[in-house]
Amino acid sequence: MIVADFSMIPMGSGTSASRYVKAIHELLKNSGVNFVPNPMSTSVEVNSFEELFQFIEAANQKLEDMGVQRIVTNIRIDRRMDKEISIDSKLKAVGR
Amino acid sequence: MIVADFSMIPMGSGTSASRYVKAIHELLKNSGVNFVPNPMSTSVEVNSFEELFQFIEAANQKLEDMGVQRIVTNIRIDRRMDKEISIDSKLKAVGR
Amino acid sequence: MIVADFSMIPMGSGTSASRYVKAIHELLKNSGVNFVPNPMSTSVEVNSFEELFQFIEAANQKLEDMGVQRIVTNIRIDRRMDKEISIDSKLKAVGR
Amino acid sequence: MIVADFSMIPMGSGTSASRYVKAIHELLKNSGVNFVPNPMSTSVEVNSFEELFQFIEAANQKLEDMGVQRIVTNIRIDRRMDKEISIDSKLKAVGR
């Protein structure tokens, strides 16, 4: 399992991004991907890079369909070969 | 108010980072800064850049005191001039 | 065209990462992707998300083959719908 | 020495950011900080966290003075205790 978080910043579309974030969360719900909204990003857990990247592309495409002309995406990816990880295991490891 | 998230990755100190993350959360608790642990990062809300950066330095120093020889810190900072933001307001805006 | 930069941080493999960065640059050379090494990251220009993500996966796999047990990847992606961009156009826009 | 890179994304100020990036580079030149413009970020080398953070705040302030209403800043910071690093040493280590 790969755990990642991402933020997508629309440029040229005003200072508020909440409608875009909500649309991306809707996409995640429909895709069945396990995710958690954070104050600065959205965390996801996926089985493969392919799954992660298909989603990132679909989310960019969604914002483009909503009229966004430039998107800056930032992704952090944690991949461990020495043990299984998940959103839950990572939160438990730090006592949440 | 400034909302930010950060991750600190120790290099050369094994594959597990949970003891370092816990030490940093302990620092945050003692400092009175409002924070939320996320799967891939920690979110904080601060009144100024100075408050944010003093904490980032203190956290790096803490890891150094624990023996870490190299630290890669990644920070995302959201600063709005058009409205007040907080960890809560950002989570509510996306429906959490 | 999509312009992106990425860093890959090996955990549990010592404090030096230069042999891993060189191996990734070798991969990039062999793949024909246009790239620039930066002090903190590597910039690439690609035609599609698919091209970017295949490379990110291949680079993670390369580090895994070299024995790395945990990899934290950080990616920034710039995608514009309003104009063509490239590594060169972005550098020229800021006067380099 | 600390080596870092940062990007600052103005929201609600159109899709082009080059005038803001140039203004920040002008600040860096005037401050005497050693920096390198990259396609996706600007790299700096500084003697302390304080120097880095004062600059980040000054750059945010500059964009605010130019009318930007929301700024998302992303910073990667490399701090080594085991050896001296600089922009040059990091580029040389990977063969540039």
mmCIF file of C-alpha atoms in Angstrom:
data_model
loop_
_atom_site.group_PDB
_atom_site.id
_atom_site.type_symbol
_atom_site.label_atom_id
_atom_site.label_comp_id
_atom_site.label_asym_id
_atom_site.label_seq_id
_atom_site.Cartn_x
_atom_site.Cartn_y
_atom_site.Cartn_z
ATOM 1 C CA MET A 1 0.000 0.000 0.000
ATOM 2 C CA ILE A 2 1.129 3.531 -0.779
ATOM 3 C CA VAL A 3 0.012 6.472 1.373
ATOM 4 C CA ALA A 4 0.144 9.936 -0.181
ATOM 5 C CA ASP A 5 -1.223 13.403 0.251
ATOM 6 C CA PHE A 6 -1.828 16.028 -2.387
ATOM 7 C CA SER A 7 -2.981 19.604 -2.823
ATOM 8 C CA MET A 8 -4.161 21.185 -6.061
ATOM 9 C CA ILE A 9 -4.014 24.939 -6.354
ATOM 10 C CA PRO A 10 -6.056 26.605 -9.072
ATOM 11 C CA MET A 11 -4.468 29.788 -10.427
ATOM 12 C CA GLY A 12 -6.529 32.476 -12.085
ATOM 13 C CA SER A 13 -9.786 31.271 -10.514
ATOM 14 C CA GLY A 14 -10.199 33.512 -7.496
ATOM 15 C CA THR A 15 -8.942 33.107 -3.960
ATOM 16 C CA SER A 16 -11.408 30.429 -2.856
ATOM 17 C CA ALA A 17 -10.764 26.799 -3.712
ATOM 18 C CA SER A 18 -13.401 24.987 -1.662
ATOM 19 C CA ARG A 19 -15.676 24.152 -4.618
ATOM 20 C CA TYR A 20 -12.736 22.524 -6.363
ATOM 21 C CA VAL A 21 -11.706 20.561 -3.292
ATOM 22 C CA LYS A 22 -15.290 19.343 -2.854
ATOM 23 C CA ALA A 23 -15.444 18.231 -6.497
ATOM 24 C CA ILE A 24 -12.206 16.270 -6.028
ATOM 25 C CA HIS A 25 -13.528 14.621 -2.856
ATOM 26 C CA GLU A 26 -16.663 13.649 -4.808
ATOM 27 C CA LEU A 27 -14.411 11.990 -7.394
ATOM 28 C CA LEU A 28 -12.577 10.129 -4.613
ATOM 29 C CA LYS A 29 -15.856 8.923 -3.072
ATOM 30 C CA ASN A 30 -17.060 7.636 -6.427
ATOM 31 C CA SER A 31 -13.760 5.874 -7.097
ATOM 32 C CA GLY A 32 -13.845 4.011 -3.785
ATOM 33 C CA VAL A 33 -10.353 5.222 -2.809
ATOM 34 C CA ASN A 34 -9.863 5.542 0.964
ATOM 35 C CA PHE A 35 -9.111 9.189 1.721
ATOM 36 C CA VAL A 36 -8.983 11.750 4.554
ATOM 37 C CA PRO A 37 -9.387 15.521 4.098
ATOM 38 C CA ASN A 38 -6.699 17.482 5.975
ATOM 39 C CA PRO A 39 -6.515 21.233 6.555
ATOM 40 C CA MET A 40 -3.838 21.700 3.852
ATOM 41 C CA SER A 41 -4.214 18.588 1.709
ATOM 42 C CA THR A 42 -6.073 15.338 1.112
ATOM 43 C CA SER A 43 -4.541 12.014 2.131
ATOM 44 C CA VAL A 44 -5.193 8.865 0.121
ATOM 45 C CA GLU A 45 -4.156 5.231 0.352
ATOM 46 C CA VAL A 46 -3.747 3.290 -2.874
ATOM 47 C CA ASN A 47 -2.482 -0.078 -4.004
ATOM 48 C CA SER A 48 -0.185 1.151 -6.740
ATOM 49 C CA PHE A 49 1.389 4.185 -8.337
ATOM 50 C CA GLU A 50 -0.938 3.624 -11.278
ATOM 51 C CA GLU A 51 -3.997 4.029 -9.063
ATOM 52 C CA LEU A 52 -2.587 7.209 -7.524
ATOM 53 C CA PHE A 53 -1.662 8.770 -10.803
ATOM 54 C CA GLN A 54 -4.912 7.925 -12.573
ATOM 55 C CA PHE A 55 -6.672 9.736 -9.792
ATOM 56 C CA ILE A 56 -4.359 12.773 -9.916
ATOM 57 C CA GLU A 57 -4.955 13.034 -13.650
ATOM 58 C CA ALA A 58 -8.738 12.642 -13.243
ATOM 59 C CA ALA A 59 -8.754 15.352 -10.558
ATOM 60 C CA ASN A 60 -6.766 17.731 -12.776
ATOM 61 C CA GLN A 61 -9.168 16.967 -15.618
ATOM 62 C CA LYS A 62 -12.134 17.697 -13.337
ATOM 63 C CA LEU A 63 -10.753 21.139 -12.447
ATOM 64 C CA GLU A 64 -10.073 21.816 -16.117
ATOM 65 C CA ASP A 65 -13.693 20.880 -16.908
ATOM 66 C CA MET A 66 -14.734 23.399 -14.232
ATOM 67 C CA GLY A 67 -12.829 26.093 -16.135
ATOM 68 C CA VAL A 68 -9.509 26.256 -14.270
ATOM 69 C CA GLN A 69 -6.753 27.455 -16.587
ATOM 70 C CA ARG A 70 -3.684 26.538 -14.507
ATOM 71 C CA ILE A 71 -3.238 23.976 -11.747
ATOM 72 C CA VAL A 72 -0.253 23.488 -9.467
ATOM 73 C CA THR A 73 -0.359 20.040 -7.879
ATOM 74 C CA ASN A 74 1.850 19.081 -4.944
ATOM 75 C CA ILE A 75 2.144 15.423 -3.934
ATOM 76 C CA ARG A 76 3.970 13.668 -1.100
ATOM 77 C CA ILE A 77 4.208 9.881 -1.491
ATOM 78 C CA ASP A 78 5.295 7.401 1.182
ATOM 79 C CA ARG A 79 6.232 3.961 -0.087
ATOM 80 C CA ARG A 80 7.656 1.358 2.280
ATOM 81 C CA MET A 81 9.085 -1.984 1.298
ATOM 82 C CA ASP A 82 9.804 -3.082 4.894
ATOM 83 C CA LYS A 83 6.224 -3.086 6.214
ATOM 84 C CA GLU A 84 2.607 -2.566 5.252
ATOM 85 C CA ILE A 85 1.288 0.960 5.759
ATOM 86 C CA SER A 86 -2.140 2.547 5.594
ATOM 87 C CA ILE A 87 -3.733 5.834 6.594
ATOM 88 C CA ASP A 88 -4.787 4.174 9.865
ATOM 89 C CA SER A 89 -1.419 2.623 10.638
ATOM 90 C CA LYS A 90 0.323 5.935 10.078
ATOM 91 C CA LEU A 91 -2.077 7.837 12.330
ATOM 92 C CA LYS A 92 -1.822 5.158 15.042
ATOM 93 C CA ALA A 93 1.973 5.201 14.909
ATOM 94 C CA VAL A 94 1.936 8.811 16.070
ATOM 95 C CA GLY A 95 -0.772 8.337 18.659
ATOM 96 C CA ARG A 96 -3.851 9.784 16.975
ATOM 97 C CA MET B 1 -3.819 33.542 11.021
ATOM 98 C CA ILE B 2 -1.553 31.344 8.920
ATOM 99 C CA VAL B 3 -2.354 27.658 8.402
ATOM 100 C CA ALA B 4 0.513 25.378 7.386
ATOM 101 C CA ASP B 5 1.482 21.752 7.304
ATOM 102 C CA PHE B 6 4.935 20.255 7.496
ATOM 103 C CA SER B 7 6.758 16.948 7.376
ATOM 104 C CA MET B 8 10.275 16.282 8.621
ATOM 105 C CA ILE B 9 12.122 13.317 7.199
ATOM 106 C CA PRO B 10 15.160 12.036 9.073
ATOM 107 C CA MET B 11 17.816 10.533 6.803
ATOM 108 C CA GLY B 12 20.332 8.007 8.079
ATOM 109 C CA SER B 13 18.193 7.111 11.117
ATOM 110 C CA GLY B 14 16.383 3.978 9.995
ATOM 111 C CA THR B 15 13.068 3.588 8.188
ATOM 112 C CA SER B 16 10.809 4.386 11.144
ATOM 113 C CA ALA B 17 10.096 7.994 12.058
ATOM 114 C CA SER B 18 7.307 7.664 14.610
ATOM 115 C CA ARG B 19 9.488 8.450 17.646
ATOM 116 C CA TYR B 20 10.581 11.680 15.977
ATOM 117 C CA VAL B 21 7.044 12.647 15.031
ATOM 118 C CA LYS B 22 5.909 12.012 18.616
ATOM 119 C CA ALA B 23 8.727 14.175 19.972
ATOM 120 C CA ILE B 24 7.677 16.997 17.645
ATOM 121 C CA HIS B 25 4.037 16.688 18.703
ATOM 122 C CA GLU B 26 5.199 16.881 22.321
ATOM 123 C CA LEU B 27 6.980 20.135 21.476
ATOM 124 C CA LEU B 28 3.801 21.462 19.857
ATOM 125 C CA LYS B 29 1.709 20.539 22.899
ATOM 126 C CA ASN B 30 4.134 22.313 25.207
ATOM 127 C CA SER B 31 4.196 25.404 23.009
ATOM 128 C CA GLY B 32 0.421 25.752 22.998
ATOM 129 C CA VAL B 33 0.258 25.831 19.185
ATOM 130 C CA ASN B 34 -3.004 24.427 17.776
ATOM 131 C CA PHE B 35 -2.102 21.428 15.599
ATOM 132 C CA VAL B 36 -3.595 18.333 13.935
ATOM 133 C CA PRO B 37 -1.615 15.200 13.051
ATOM 134 C CA ASN B 38 -2.339 14.020 9.485
ATOM 135 C CA PRO B 39 -1.276 10.751 7.851
ATOM 136 C CA MET B 40 1.538 12.441 5.880
ATOM 137 C CA SER B 41 2.153 15.652 7.828
ATOM 138 C CA THR B 42 1.223 17.801 10.793
ATOM 139 C CA SER B 43 -1.009 20.852 10.363
ATOM 140 C CA VAL B 44 -0.541 23.926 12.526
ATOM 141 C CA GLU B 45 -2.221 27.310 12.847
ATOM 142 C CA VAL B 46 -0.093 30.257 13.892
ATOM 143 C CA ASN B 47 -0.411 33.997 14.231
ATOM 144 C CA SER B 48 2.728 34.909 12.317
ATOM 145 C CA PHE B 49 5.564 33.613 10.170
ATOM 146 C CA GLU B 50 7.835 34.137 13.147
ATOM 147 C CA GLU B 51 5.808 31.732 15.284
ATOM 148 C CA LEU B 52 5.824 29.139 12.502
ATOM 149 C CA PHE B 53 9.512 29.398 11.862
ATOM 150 C CA GLN B 54 10.557 29.359 15.511
ATOM 151 C CA PHE B 55 8.693 26.114 15.829
ATOM 152 C CA ILE B 56 10.208 24.616 12.670
ATOM 153 C CA GLU B 57 13.675 25.464 13.979
ATOM 154 C CA ALA B 58 12.912 24.060 17.441
ATOM 155 C CA ALA B 59 11.623 20.837 15.880
ATOM 156 C CA ASN B 60 14.742 20.476 13.724
ATOM 157 C CA GLN B 61 16.844 21.108 16.833
ATOM 158 C CA LYS B 62 14.898 18.457 18.732
ATOM 159 C CA LEU B 63 15.625 15.846 16.047
ATOM 160 C CA GLU B 64 19.276 16.887 16.023
ATOM 161 C CA ASP B 65 19.369 16.417 19.826
ATOM 162 C CA MET B 66 17.953 12.921 19.267
ATOM 163 C CA GLY B 67 20.907 12.148 17.003
ATOM 164 C CA VAL B 68 19.509 12.749 13.517
ATOM 165 C CA GLN B 69 22.285 13.730 11.105
ATOM 166 C CA ARG B 70 20.215 15.021 8.208
ATOM 167 C CA ILE B 71 16.660 16.380 8.080
ATOM 168 C CA VAL B 72 14.568 17.220 5.034
ATOM 169 C CA THR B 73 11.686 19.494 5.982
ATOM 170 C CA ASN B 74 8.759 20.155 3.667
ATOM 171 C CA ILE B 75 6.334 22.983 4.466
ATOM 172 C CA ARG B 76 3.148 24.208 2.791
ATOM 173 C CA ILE B 77 1.933 27.592 4.022
ATOM 174 C CA ASP B 78 -1.460 29.159 3.319
ATOM 175 C CA ARG B 79 -1.714 32.877 3.980
ATOM 176 C CA ARG B 80 -4.836 34.794 3.107
ATOM 177 C CA MET B 81 -5.276 38.538 3.221
ATOM 178 C CA ASP B 82 -8.949 38.479 2.128
ATOM 179 C CA LYS B 83 -10.352 36.523 5.087
ATOM 180 C CA GLU B 84 -9.494 34.908 8.394
ATOM 181 C CA ILE B 85 -8.558 31.238 8.210
ATOM 182 C CA SER B 86 -7.957 28.522 10.782
ATOM 183 C CA ILE B 87 -7.590 24.750 10.828
ATOM 184 C CA ASP B 88 -11.301 24.532 11.626
ATOM 185 C CA SER B 89 -12.454 26.964 8.969
ATOM 186 C CA LYS B 90 -10.438 25.124 6.326
ATOM 187 C CA LEU B 91 -11.847 21.728 7.304
ATOM 188 C CA LYS B 92 -15.399 23.090 7.431
ATOM 189 C CA ALA B 93 -15.027 24.712 4.006
ATOM 190 C CA VAL B 94 -14.564 21.263 2.467
ATOM 191 C CA GLY B 95 -17.291 19.611 4.485
ATOM 192 C CA ARG B 96 -15.359 17.695 7.139
ATOM 193 C CA MET C 1 3.390 20.031 -21.948
ATOM 194 C CA ILE C 2 3.588 19.521 -18.195
ATOM 195 C CA VAL C 3 6.569 20.810 -16.203
ATOM 196 C CA ALA C 4 7.256 19.207 -12.837
ATOM 197 C CA ASP C 5 9.974 18.798 -10.286
ATOM 198 C CA PHE C 6 10.487 15.966 -7.849
ATOM 199 C CA SER C 7 12.720 14.846 -5.016
ATOM 200 C CA MET C 8 13.034 11.292 -3.709
ATOM 201 C CA ILE C 9 14.337 10.821 -0.192
ATOM 202 C CA PRO C 10 15.590 7.376 0.791
ATOM 203 C CA MET C 11 15.050 6.593 4.474
ATOM 204 C CA GLY C 12 17.170 4.038 6.272
ATOM 205 C CA SER C 13 19.963 4.206 3.692
ATOM 206 C CA GLY C 14 22.444 6.611 5.247
ATOM 207 C CA THR C 15 22.663 10.385 4.996
ATOM 208 C CA SER C 16 24.046 10.564 1.457
ATOM 209 C CA ALA C 17 21.684 10.328 -1.494
ATOM 210 C CA SER C 18 23.929 11.231 -4.420
ATOM 211 C CA ARG C 19 24.263 7.674 -5.770
ATOM 212 C CA TYR C 20 20.486 7.406 -5.884
ATOM 213 C CA VAL C 21 20.068 10.769 -7.588
ATOM 214 C CA LYS C 22 22.670 9.779 -10.186
ATOM 215 C CA ALA C 23 20.884 6.487 -10.848
ATOM 216 C CA ILE C 24 17.622 8.380 -11.397
ATOM 217 C CA HIS C 25 19.307 10.845 -13.755
ATOM 218 C CA GLU C 26 20.689 7.852 -15.698
ATOM 219 C CA LEU C 27 17.141 6.545 -16.023
ATOM 220 C CA LEU C 28 15.984 9.944 -17.283
ATOM 221 C CA LYS C 29 18.795 10.087 -19.862
ATOM 222 C CA ASN C 30 17.896 6.631 -21.160
ATOM 223 C CA SER C 31 14.209 7.519 -21.352
ATOM 224 C CA GLY C 32 14.840 10.633 -23.442
ATOM 225 C CA VAL C 33 12.880 12.850 -21.045
ATOM 226 C CA ASN C 34 14.119 16.460 -20.978
ATOM 227 C CA PHE C 35 15.310 17.187 -17.429
ATOM 228 C CA VAL C 36 17.387 19.647 -15.361
ATOM 229 C CA PRO C 37 19.068 18.790 -12.039
ATOM 230 C CA ASN C 38 18.416 21.475 -9.394
ATOM 231 C CA PRO C 39 20.045 21.794 -5.973
ATOM 232 C CA MET C 40 16.957 20.403 -4.167
ATOM 233 C CA SER C 41 15.126 18.524 -6.930
ATOM 234 C CA THR C 42 15.081 17.457 -10.552
ATOM 235 C CA SER C 43 12.869 19.249 -13.077
ATOM 236 C CA VAL C 44 11.308 17.377 -15.983
ATOM 237 C CA GLU C 45 9.078 18.268 -18.907
ATOM 238 C CA VAL C 46 6.652 15.643 -20.149
ATOM 239 C CA ASN C 47 3.777 15.368 -22.605
ATOM 240 C CA SER C 48 1.298 13.734 -20.258
ATOM 241 C CA PHE C 49 0.609 12.717 -16.688
ATOM 242 C CA GLU C 50 1.118 9.133 -17.806
ATOM 243 C CA GLU C 51 4.679 9.863 -18.905
ATOM 244 C CA LEU C 52 5.432 11.612 -15.615
ATOM 245 C CA PHE C 53 3.980 8.891 -13.467
ATOM 246 C CA GLN C 54 5.598 6.019 -15.341
ATOM 247 C CA PHE C 55 8.904 7.691 -14.710
ATOM 248 C CA ILE C 56 8.194 8.316 -11.012
ATOM 249 C CA GLU C 57 7.301 4.651 -10.612
ATOM 250 C CA ALA C 58 10.395 3.502 -12.515
ATOM 251 C CA ALA C 59 12.603 5.742 -10.355
ATOM 252 C CA ASN C 60 11.055 4.368 -7.151
ATOM 253 C CA GLN C 61 11.582 0.853 -8.501
ATOM 254 C CA LYS C 62 15.215 1.670 -9.282
ATOM 255 C CA LEU C 63 15.840 2.797 -5.689
ATOM 256 C CA GLU C 64 14.083 -0.312 -4.401
ATOM 257 C CA ASP C 65 16.363 -2.438 -6.622
ATOM 258 C CA MET C 66 19.335 -0.641 -5.033
ATOM 259 C CA GLY C 67 18.094 -1.759 -1.604
ATOM 260 C CA VAL C 68 16.205 1.270 -0.332
ATOM 261 C CA GLN C 69 13.490 0.211 2.124
ATOM 262 C CA ARG C 70 11.449 3.416 2.282
ATOM 263 C CA ILE C 71 11.133 6.289 -0.174
ATOM 264 C CA VAL C 72 9.410 9.634 0.332
ATOM 265 C CA THR C 73 8.705 11.286 -3.017
ATOM 266 C CA ASN C 74 7.694 14.922 -3.316
ATOM 267 C CA ILE C 75 6.355 16.230 -6.645
ATOM 268 C CA ARG C 76 5.276 19.672 -7.815
ATOM 269 C CA ILE C 77 3.385 19.687 -11.114
ATOM 270 C CA ASP C 78 2.539 22.733 -13.230
ATOM 271 C CA ARG C 79 -0.145 22.218 -15.844
ATOM 272 C CA ARG C 80 -1.438 25.137 -17.902
ATOM 273 C CA MET C 81 -4.354 25.046 -20.254
ATOM 274 C CA ASP C 82 -3.970 28.692 -21.348
ATOM 275 C CA LYS C 83 -0.499 28.420 -22.948
ATOM 276 C CA GLU C 84 2.296 26.045 -23.824
ATOM 277 C CA ILE C 85 5.018 25.708 -21.209
ATOM 278 C CA SER C 86 8.418 24.044 -21.111
ATOM 279 C CA ILE C 87 11.475 24.074 -18.863
ATOM 280 C CA ASP C 88 12.968 26.729 -21.169
ATOM 281 C CA SER C 89 9.873 28.918 -21.301
ATOM 282 C CA LYS C 90 9.585 28.876 -17.523
ATOM 283 C CA LEU C 91 13.230 29.817 -17.020
ATOM 284 C CA LYS C 92 13.024 32.577 -19.653
ATOM 285 C CA ALA C 93 9.851 34.008 -18.065
ATOM 286 C CA VAL C 94 11.839 34.804 -14.933
ATOM 287 C CA GLY C 95 14.896 36.082 -16.742
ATOM 288 C CA ARG C 96 17.347 33.187 -16.481
ATOM 289 C CA MET D 1 24.650 26.096 5.818
ATOM 290 C CA ILE D 2 21.063 25.260 4.957
ATOM 291 C CA VAL D 3 19.991 24.723 1.342
ATOM 292 C CA ALA D 4 16.307 25.144 0.518
ATOM 293 C CA ASP D 5 13.992 25.721 -2.370
ATOM 294 C CA PHE D 6 10.635 27.416 -2.380
ATOM 295 C CA SER D 7 7.729 28.289 -4.636
ATOM 296 C CA MET D 8 5.068 30.903 -3.966
ATOM 297 C CA ILE D 9 1.781 30.584 -5.783
ATOM 298 C CA PRO D 10 -0.473 33.635 -5.918
ATOM 299 C CA MET D 11 -4.173 32.760 -5.970
ATOM 300 C CA GLY D 12 -6.753 35.129 -7.402
ATOM 301 C CA SER D 13 -4.160 37.074 -9.404
ATOM 302 C CA GLY D 14 -4.417 35.532 -12.865
ATOM 303 C CA THR D 15 -2.581 32.570 -14.357
ATOM 304 C CA SER D 16 0.784 34.274 -14.857
ATOM 305 C CA ALA D 17 3.223 34.543 -11.962
ATOM 306 C CA SER D 18 6.389 35.764 -13.652
ATOM 307 C CA ARG D 19 6.130 39.360 -12.395
ATOM 308 C CA TYR D 20 5.893 38.053 -8.839
ATOM 309 C CA VAL D 21 8.814 35.670 -9.276
ATOM 310 C CA LYS D 22 10.924 38.511 -10.694
ATOM 311 C CA ALA D 23 10.032 40.742 -7.742
ATOM 312 C CA ILE D 24 11.125 38.004 -5.342
ATOM 313 C CA HIS D 25 14.408 37.495 -7.207
ATOM 314 C CA GLU D 26 14.976 41.245 -6.962
ATOM 315 C CA LEU D 27 14.507 40.975 -3.180
ATOM 316 C CA LEU D 28 16.998 38.102 -3.067
ATOM 317 C CA LYS D 29 19.576 40.082 -5.074
ATOM 318 C CA ASN D 30 19.237 43.047 -2.740
ATOM 319 C CA SER D 31 19.549 40.851 0.329
ATOM 320 C CA GLY D 32 22.796 39.258 -0.873
ATOM 321 C CA VAL D 33 21.433 35.725 -0.431
ATOM 322 C CA ASN D 34 22.957 33.200 -2.870
ATOM 323 C CA PHE D 35 20.118 31.821 -5.007
ATOM 324 C CA VAL D 36 19.424 29.916 -8.235
ATOM 325 C CA PRO D 37 16.153 30.149 -10.208
ATOM 326 C CA ASN D 38 14.839 26.696 -11.184
ATOM 327 C CA PRO D 39 11.969 25.867 -13.556
ATOM 328 C CA MET D 40 9.582 25.101 -10.678
ATOM 329 C CA SER D 41 11.163 26.890 -7.703
ATOM 330 C CA THR D 42 13.993 29.067 -6.457
ATOM 331 C CA SER D 43 16.900 27.539 -4.518
ATOM 332 C CA VAL D 44 18.631 29.485 -1.768
ATOM 333 C CA GLU D 45 21.523 28.856 0.590
ATOM 334 C CA VAL D 46 21.399 30.463 4.007
ATOM 335 C CA ASN D 47 23.321 30.364 7.253
ATOM 336 C CA SER D 48 20.369 29.856 9.556
ATOM 337 C CA PHE D 49 16.661 29.150 9.747
ATOM 338 C CA GLU D 50 16.200 32.755 10.811
ATOM 339 C CA GLU D 51 17.728 34.033 7.572
ATOM 340 C CA LEU D 52 15.530 31.702 5.528
ATOM 341 C CA PHE D 53 12.363 32.605 7.325
ATOM 342 C CA GLN D 54 12.937 36.350 7.301
ATOM 343 C CA PHE D 55 13.291 36.101 3.570
ATOM 344 C CA ILE D 56 10.153 33.975 3.150
ATOM 345 C CA GLU D 57 8.192 36.513 5.158
ATOM 346 C CA ALA D 58 9.629 39.455 3.218
ATOM 347 C CA ALA D 59 8.750 37.734 -0.072
ATOM 348 C CA ASN D 60 5.171 37.085 1.091
ATOM 349 C CA GLN D 61 4.954 40.714 2.165
ATOM 350 C CA LYS D 62 6.231 41.850 -1.239
ATOM 351 C CA LEU D 63 3.486 39.881 -3.035
ATOM 352 C CA GLU D 64 0.909 41.290 -0.626
ATOM 353 C CA ASP D 65 2.181 44.803 -1.408
ATOM 354 C CA MET D 66 1.677 43.968 -5.113
ATOM 355 C CA GLY D 67 -1.959 43.178 -4.359
ATOM 356 C CA VAL D 68 -1.973 39.391 -4.016
ATOM 357 C CA GLN D 69 -4.825 38.274 -1.741
ATOM 358 C CA ARG D 70 -3.748 34.673 -1.080
ATOM 359 C CA ILE D 71 -0.338 33.022 -1.267
ATOM 360 C CA VAL D 72 0.497 29.338 -1.002
ATOM 361 C CA THR D 73 4.174 28.856 -0.202
ATOM 362 C CA ASN D 74 5.919 25.506 -0.517
ATOM 363 C CA ILE D 75 9.383 25.048 0.996
ATOM 364 C CA ARG D 76 11.824 22.127 1.011
ATOM 365 C CA ILE D 77 14.702 22.504 3.474
ATOM 366 C CA ASP D 78 17.853 20.350 3.615
ATOM 367 C CA ARG D 79 19.828 20.587 6.836
ATOM 368 C CA ARG D 80 22.836 18.355 7.417
ATOM 369 C CA MET D 81 24.760 18.009 10.630
ATOM 370 C CA ASP D 82 27.317 15.538 9.224
ATOM 371 C CA LYS D 83 28.855 17.781 6.556
ATOM 372 C CA GLU D 84 28.822 21.257 5.074
ATOM 373 C CA ILE D 85 26.474 21.751 2.126
ATOM 374 C CA SER D 86 25.899 24.521 -0.383
ATOM 375 C CA ILE D 87 24.066 24.992 -3.669
ATOM 376 C CA ASP D 88 27.364 24.212 -5.447
ATOM 377 C CA SER D 89 28.212 21.134 -3.394
ATOM 378 C CA LYS D 90 24.751 19.699 -3.981
ATOM 379 C CA LEU D 91 24.903 20.257 -7.730
ATOM 380 C CA LYS D 92 28.431 18.814 -7.934
ATOM 381 C CA ALA D 93 27.410 15.734 -5.940
ATOM 382 C CA VAL D 94 25.021 14.787 -8.723
ATOM 383 C CA GLY D 95 27.372 15.641 -11.536
ATOM 384 C CA ARG D 96 26.095 18.982 -12.771
#
